[in-house]
Coordinates of C-alpha atoms and ligand atoms in Angstrom, one line a residue:
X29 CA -4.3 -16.7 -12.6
X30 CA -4.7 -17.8 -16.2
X31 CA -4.2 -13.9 -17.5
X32 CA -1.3 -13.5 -14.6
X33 CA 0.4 -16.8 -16.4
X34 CA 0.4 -16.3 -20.1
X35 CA 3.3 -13.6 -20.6
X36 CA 5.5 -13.3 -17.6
X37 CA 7.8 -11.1 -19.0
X38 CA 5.3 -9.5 -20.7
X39 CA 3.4 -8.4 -17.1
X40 CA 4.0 -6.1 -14.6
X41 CA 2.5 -7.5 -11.0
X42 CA 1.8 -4.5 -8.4
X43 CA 0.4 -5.5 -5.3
X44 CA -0.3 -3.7 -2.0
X45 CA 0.9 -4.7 1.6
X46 CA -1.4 -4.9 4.4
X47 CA -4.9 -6.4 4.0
X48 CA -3.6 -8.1 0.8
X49 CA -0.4 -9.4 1.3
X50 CA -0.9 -9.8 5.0
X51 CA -3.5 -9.9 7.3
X52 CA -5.0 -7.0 9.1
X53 CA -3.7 -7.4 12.5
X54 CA -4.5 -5.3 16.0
X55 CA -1.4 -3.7 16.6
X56 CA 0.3 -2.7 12.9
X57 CA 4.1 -3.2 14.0
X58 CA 3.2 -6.8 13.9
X59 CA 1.8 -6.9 10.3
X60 CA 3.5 -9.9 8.5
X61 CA 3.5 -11.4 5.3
X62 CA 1.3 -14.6 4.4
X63 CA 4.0 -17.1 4.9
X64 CA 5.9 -18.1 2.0
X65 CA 5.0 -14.8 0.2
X66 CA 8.4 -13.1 0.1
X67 CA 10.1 -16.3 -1.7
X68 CA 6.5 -16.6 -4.0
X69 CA 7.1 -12.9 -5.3
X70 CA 10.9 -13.2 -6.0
X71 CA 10.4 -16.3 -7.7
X72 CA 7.5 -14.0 -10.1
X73 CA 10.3 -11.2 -9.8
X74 CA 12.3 -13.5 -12.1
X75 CA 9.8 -14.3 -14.7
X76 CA 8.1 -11.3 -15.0
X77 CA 8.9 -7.8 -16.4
X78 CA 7.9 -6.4 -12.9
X79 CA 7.1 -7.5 -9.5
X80 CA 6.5 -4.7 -7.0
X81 CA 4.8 -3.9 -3.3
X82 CA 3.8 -0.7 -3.5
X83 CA 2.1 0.3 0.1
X84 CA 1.6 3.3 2.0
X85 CA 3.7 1.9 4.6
X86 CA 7.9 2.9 5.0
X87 CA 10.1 1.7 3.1
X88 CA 11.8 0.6 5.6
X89 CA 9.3 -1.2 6.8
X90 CA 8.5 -3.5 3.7
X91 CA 12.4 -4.2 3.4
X92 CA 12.2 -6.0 7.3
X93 CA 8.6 -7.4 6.3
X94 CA 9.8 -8.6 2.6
X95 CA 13.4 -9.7 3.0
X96 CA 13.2 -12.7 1.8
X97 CA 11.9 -11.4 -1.9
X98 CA 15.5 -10.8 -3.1
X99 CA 16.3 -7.9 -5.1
X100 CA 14.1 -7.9 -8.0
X101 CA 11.4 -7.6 -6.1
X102 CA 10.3 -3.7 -6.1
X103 CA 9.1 -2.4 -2.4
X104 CA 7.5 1.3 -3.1
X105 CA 6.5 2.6 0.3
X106 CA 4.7 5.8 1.4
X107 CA 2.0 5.7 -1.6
X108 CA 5.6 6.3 -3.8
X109 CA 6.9 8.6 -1.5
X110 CA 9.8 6.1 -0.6
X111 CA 11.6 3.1 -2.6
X112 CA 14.3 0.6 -1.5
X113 CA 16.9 0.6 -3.8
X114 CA 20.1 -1.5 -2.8
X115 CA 18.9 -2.2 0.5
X116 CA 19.1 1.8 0.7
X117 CA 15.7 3.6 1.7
X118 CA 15.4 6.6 -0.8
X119 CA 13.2 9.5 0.0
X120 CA 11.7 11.4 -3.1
X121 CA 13.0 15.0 -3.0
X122 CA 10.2 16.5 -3.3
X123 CA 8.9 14.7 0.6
X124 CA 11.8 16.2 2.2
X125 CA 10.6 18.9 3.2
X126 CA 7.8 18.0 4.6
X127 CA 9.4 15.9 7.2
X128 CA 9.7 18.6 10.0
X129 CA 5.5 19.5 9.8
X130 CA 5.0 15.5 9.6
X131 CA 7.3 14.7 12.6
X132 CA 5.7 18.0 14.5
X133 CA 2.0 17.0 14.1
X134 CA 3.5 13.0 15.4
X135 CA 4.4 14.6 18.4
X136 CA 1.8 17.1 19.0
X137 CA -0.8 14.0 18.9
X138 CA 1.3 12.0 21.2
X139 CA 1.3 14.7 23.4
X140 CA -2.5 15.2 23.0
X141 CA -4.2 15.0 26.7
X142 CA -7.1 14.4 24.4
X143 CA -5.7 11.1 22.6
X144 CA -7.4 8.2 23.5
X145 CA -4.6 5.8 25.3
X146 CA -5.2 2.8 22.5
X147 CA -4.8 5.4 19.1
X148 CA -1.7 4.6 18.0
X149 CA 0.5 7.2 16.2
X150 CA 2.9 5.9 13.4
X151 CA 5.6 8.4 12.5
X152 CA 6.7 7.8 8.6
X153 CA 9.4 10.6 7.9
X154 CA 7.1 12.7 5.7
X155 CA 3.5 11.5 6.9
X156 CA 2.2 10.8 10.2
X157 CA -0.4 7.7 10.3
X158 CA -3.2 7.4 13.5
X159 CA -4.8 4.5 14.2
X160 CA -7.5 3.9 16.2
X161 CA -8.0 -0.2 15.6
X162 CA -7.9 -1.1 19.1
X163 CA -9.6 2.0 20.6
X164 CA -13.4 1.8 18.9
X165 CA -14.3 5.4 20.5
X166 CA -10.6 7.1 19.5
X167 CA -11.9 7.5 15.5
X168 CA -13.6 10.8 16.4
X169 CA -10.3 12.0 17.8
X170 CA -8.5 11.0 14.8
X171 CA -10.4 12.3 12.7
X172 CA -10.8 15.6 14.4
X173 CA -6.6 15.7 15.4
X174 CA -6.1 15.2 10.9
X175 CA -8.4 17.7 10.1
X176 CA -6.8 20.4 12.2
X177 CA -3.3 19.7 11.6
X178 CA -4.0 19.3 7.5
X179 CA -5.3 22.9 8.1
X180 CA -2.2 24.2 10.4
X181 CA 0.6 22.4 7.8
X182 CA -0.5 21.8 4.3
X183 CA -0.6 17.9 4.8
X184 CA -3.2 16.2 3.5
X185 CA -6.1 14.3 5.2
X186 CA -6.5 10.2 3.6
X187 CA -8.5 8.3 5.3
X188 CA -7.9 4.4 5.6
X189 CA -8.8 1.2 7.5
X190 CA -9.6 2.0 11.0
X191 CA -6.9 4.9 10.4
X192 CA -6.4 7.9 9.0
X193 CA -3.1 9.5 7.8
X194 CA -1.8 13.4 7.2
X195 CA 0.8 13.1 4.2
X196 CA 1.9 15.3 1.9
X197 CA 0.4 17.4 -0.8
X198 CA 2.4 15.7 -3.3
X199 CA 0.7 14.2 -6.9
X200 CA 2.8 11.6 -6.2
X201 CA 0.3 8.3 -4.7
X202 CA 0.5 4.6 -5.7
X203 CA -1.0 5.2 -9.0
X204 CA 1.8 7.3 -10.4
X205 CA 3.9 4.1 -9.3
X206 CA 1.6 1.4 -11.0
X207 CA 1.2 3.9 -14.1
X208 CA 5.0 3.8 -14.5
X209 CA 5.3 -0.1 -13.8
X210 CA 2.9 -0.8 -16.2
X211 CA 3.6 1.7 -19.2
X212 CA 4.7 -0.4 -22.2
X213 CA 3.6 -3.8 -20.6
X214 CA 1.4 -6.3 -22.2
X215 CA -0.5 -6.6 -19.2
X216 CA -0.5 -4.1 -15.9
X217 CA -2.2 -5.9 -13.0
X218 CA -2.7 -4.3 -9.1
X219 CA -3.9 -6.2 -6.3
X220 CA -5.3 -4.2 -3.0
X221 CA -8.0 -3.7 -0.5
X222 CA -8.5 0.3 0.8
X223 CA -9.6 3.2 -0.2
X224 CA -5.9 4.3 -1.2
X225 CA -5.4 1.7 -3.9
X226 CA -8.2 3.2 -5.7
X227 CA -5.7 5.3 -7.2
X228 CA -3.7 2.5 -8.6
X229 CA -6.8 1.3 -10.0
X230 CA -7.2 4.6 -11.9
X231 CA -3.6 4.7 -13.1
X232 CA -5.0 1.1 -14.7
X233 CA -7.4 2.6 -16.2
X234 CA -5.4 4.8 -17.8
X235 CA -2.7 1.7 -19.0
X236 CA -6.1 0.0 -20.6
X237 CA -6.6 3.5 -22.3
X238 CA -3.4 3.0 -24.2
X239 CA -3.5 -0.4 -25.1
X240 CA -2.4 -2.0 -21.8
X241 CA -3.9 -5.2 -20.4
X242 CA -5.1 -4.8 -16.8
X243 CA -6.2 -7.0 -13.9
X244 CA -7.8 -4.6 -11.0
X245 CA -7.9 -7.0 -8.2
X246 CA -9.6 -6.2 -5.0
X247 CA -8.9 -8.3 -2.0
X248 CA -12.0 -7.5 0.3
X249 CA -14.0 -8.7 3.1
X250 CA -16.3 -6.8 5.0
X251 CA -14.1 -4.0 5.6
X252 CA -13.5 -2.8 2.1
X253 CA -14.6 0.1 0.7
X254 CA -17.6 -0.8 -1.6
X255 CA -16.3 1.5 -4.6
X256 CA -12.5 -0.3 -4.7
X257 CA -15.0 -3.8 -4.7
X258 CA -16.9 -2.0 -8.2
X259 CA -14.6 -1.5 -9.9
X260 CA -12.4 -4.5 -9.2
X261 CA -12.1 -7.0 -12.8
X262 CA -11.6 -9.8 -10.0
X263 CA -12.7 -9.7 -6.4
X264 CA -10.9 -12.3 -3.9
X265 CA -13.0 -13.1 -1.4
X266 CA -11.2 -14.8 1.4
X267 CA -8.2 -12.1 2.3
X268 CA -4.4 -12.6 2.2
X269 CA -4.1 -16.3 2.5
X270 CA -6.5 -16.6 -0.4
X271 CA -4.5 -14.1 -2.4
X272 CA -1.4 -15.9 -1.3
X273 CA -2.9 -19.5 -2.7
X274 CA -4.0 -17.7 -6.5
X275 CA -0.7 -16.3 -6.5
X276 CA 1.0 -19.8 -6.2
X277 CA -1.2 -21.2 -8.7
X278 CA 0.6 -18.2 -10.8
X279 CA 3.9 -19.3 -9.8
X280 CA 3.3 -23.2 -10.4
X281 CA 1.8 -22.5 -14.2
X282 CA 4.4 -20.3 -14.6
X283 CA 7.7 -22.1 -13.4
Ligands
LIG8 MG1 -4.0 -2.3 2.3

């Protein structure tokens, strides 16, 4: 709080979505923000050089889940793949084409006989996301479905929280995002809680490397990967609403 206070415009404040910003829930259509969140960041948005949510899910998405963080509040979805700009969801170039093998494997596991009824499949324009949160046994599946569409397409196999996801071979991921953020800044902070923000962690590391202040927070219970909890500066133990309560002890010192 007291390193997130000192030089608002000075900082650029990266944070990701789900698990950090809002709780983990069953069924992830339902994912919402902590409440008050949206209003907490856009207030930050207009102190601070920065303010952005960069998640791996769509744009879209984080513009329903966020609207109430106004404009200056950056929403970065698909690990950078996709940003809202004017309340306009921009895809990068580069993704395009890799919409039509994305939206082929969605449909291929829908259409799996195999598929365990409870593994959800999340379409995202150029990734496909499968979760397996309410079906315990359906992770083999999952697994097994990403490994052999990576192969037959060229996406790419990342695994996360009780899901895994097939996106793009693109060196485009939420630490290209956080490294641009943060370039230039006195201080580069990213909050997050899976095994994709590690990244972002990295592109920190590099910021440090060059003079940059930075604030690696990991927000982890017992579901977090024990190597984004290393090499967090700060671990908040208690989830989103804990998060949520450290970040309006930053707005209050800061207003
Ligand atoms: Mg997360």
């Amino acid at each position: 709080v007291r390193a997130l206070s000192a030089d608002p415009p000075g900082t650029a404040l990266c944070t990701d979505f789900d698990g950090t910003l809002a709780p983990i829930v069953a069924d992830p259509a339902r994912s919402r923000p902590v409440p008050g969140v949206p209003a907490l960041l856009g207030r930050l948005a207009d102190r601070m050089s920065a303010v952005a949510v960069v998640s791996g899910r769509p744009g879209a998405f984080l513009a329903a889940a966020l609207a109430g963080a106004g404009p200056r509040v950056q929403l970065v979805g698909l690990y950078g793949l996709e940003w809202v700009e004017d309340g306009t969801v921009r895809l990068a170039p580069e993704a395009v084409g890799w919409v039509g093998p994305a939206t082929a494997a969605a449909a291929a596991a829908r259409a799996d006989a195999e598929r365990p009824d409870a593994v959800e499949v999340e379409p995202k324009g150029p990734s496909v996301t499968l979760h397996w949160r309410r079906s315990p046994g359906g992770e083999a599946w999952a697994l097994g479905f990403a490994r052999a569409w990576a192969g037959r397409t060229g996406l790419v196999a990342q695994p996360g929280r009780m899901s895994v996801e097939l996106r793009p071979p693109l060196e485009i991921d939420k630490g290209t995002v956080v490294e641009r953020l943060g370039r230039g800044r006195r201080l580069a902070c990213f909050a997050g809680d899976d095994a994709g923000d590690l990244a972002a962690f990295a592109a920190l590391d590099r910021l440090a490397a060059s003079g940059t202040a930075v604030q690696r927070v990991a927000v982890a219970d017992a579901e977090s990967p024990p190597e984004l909890v290393r090499a967090a500066d700060v671990v908040v133990r208690g989830g989103p609403v804990r998060f949520a309560t450290l970040l309006g002890q930053v707005d209050v010192a800061t207003a």
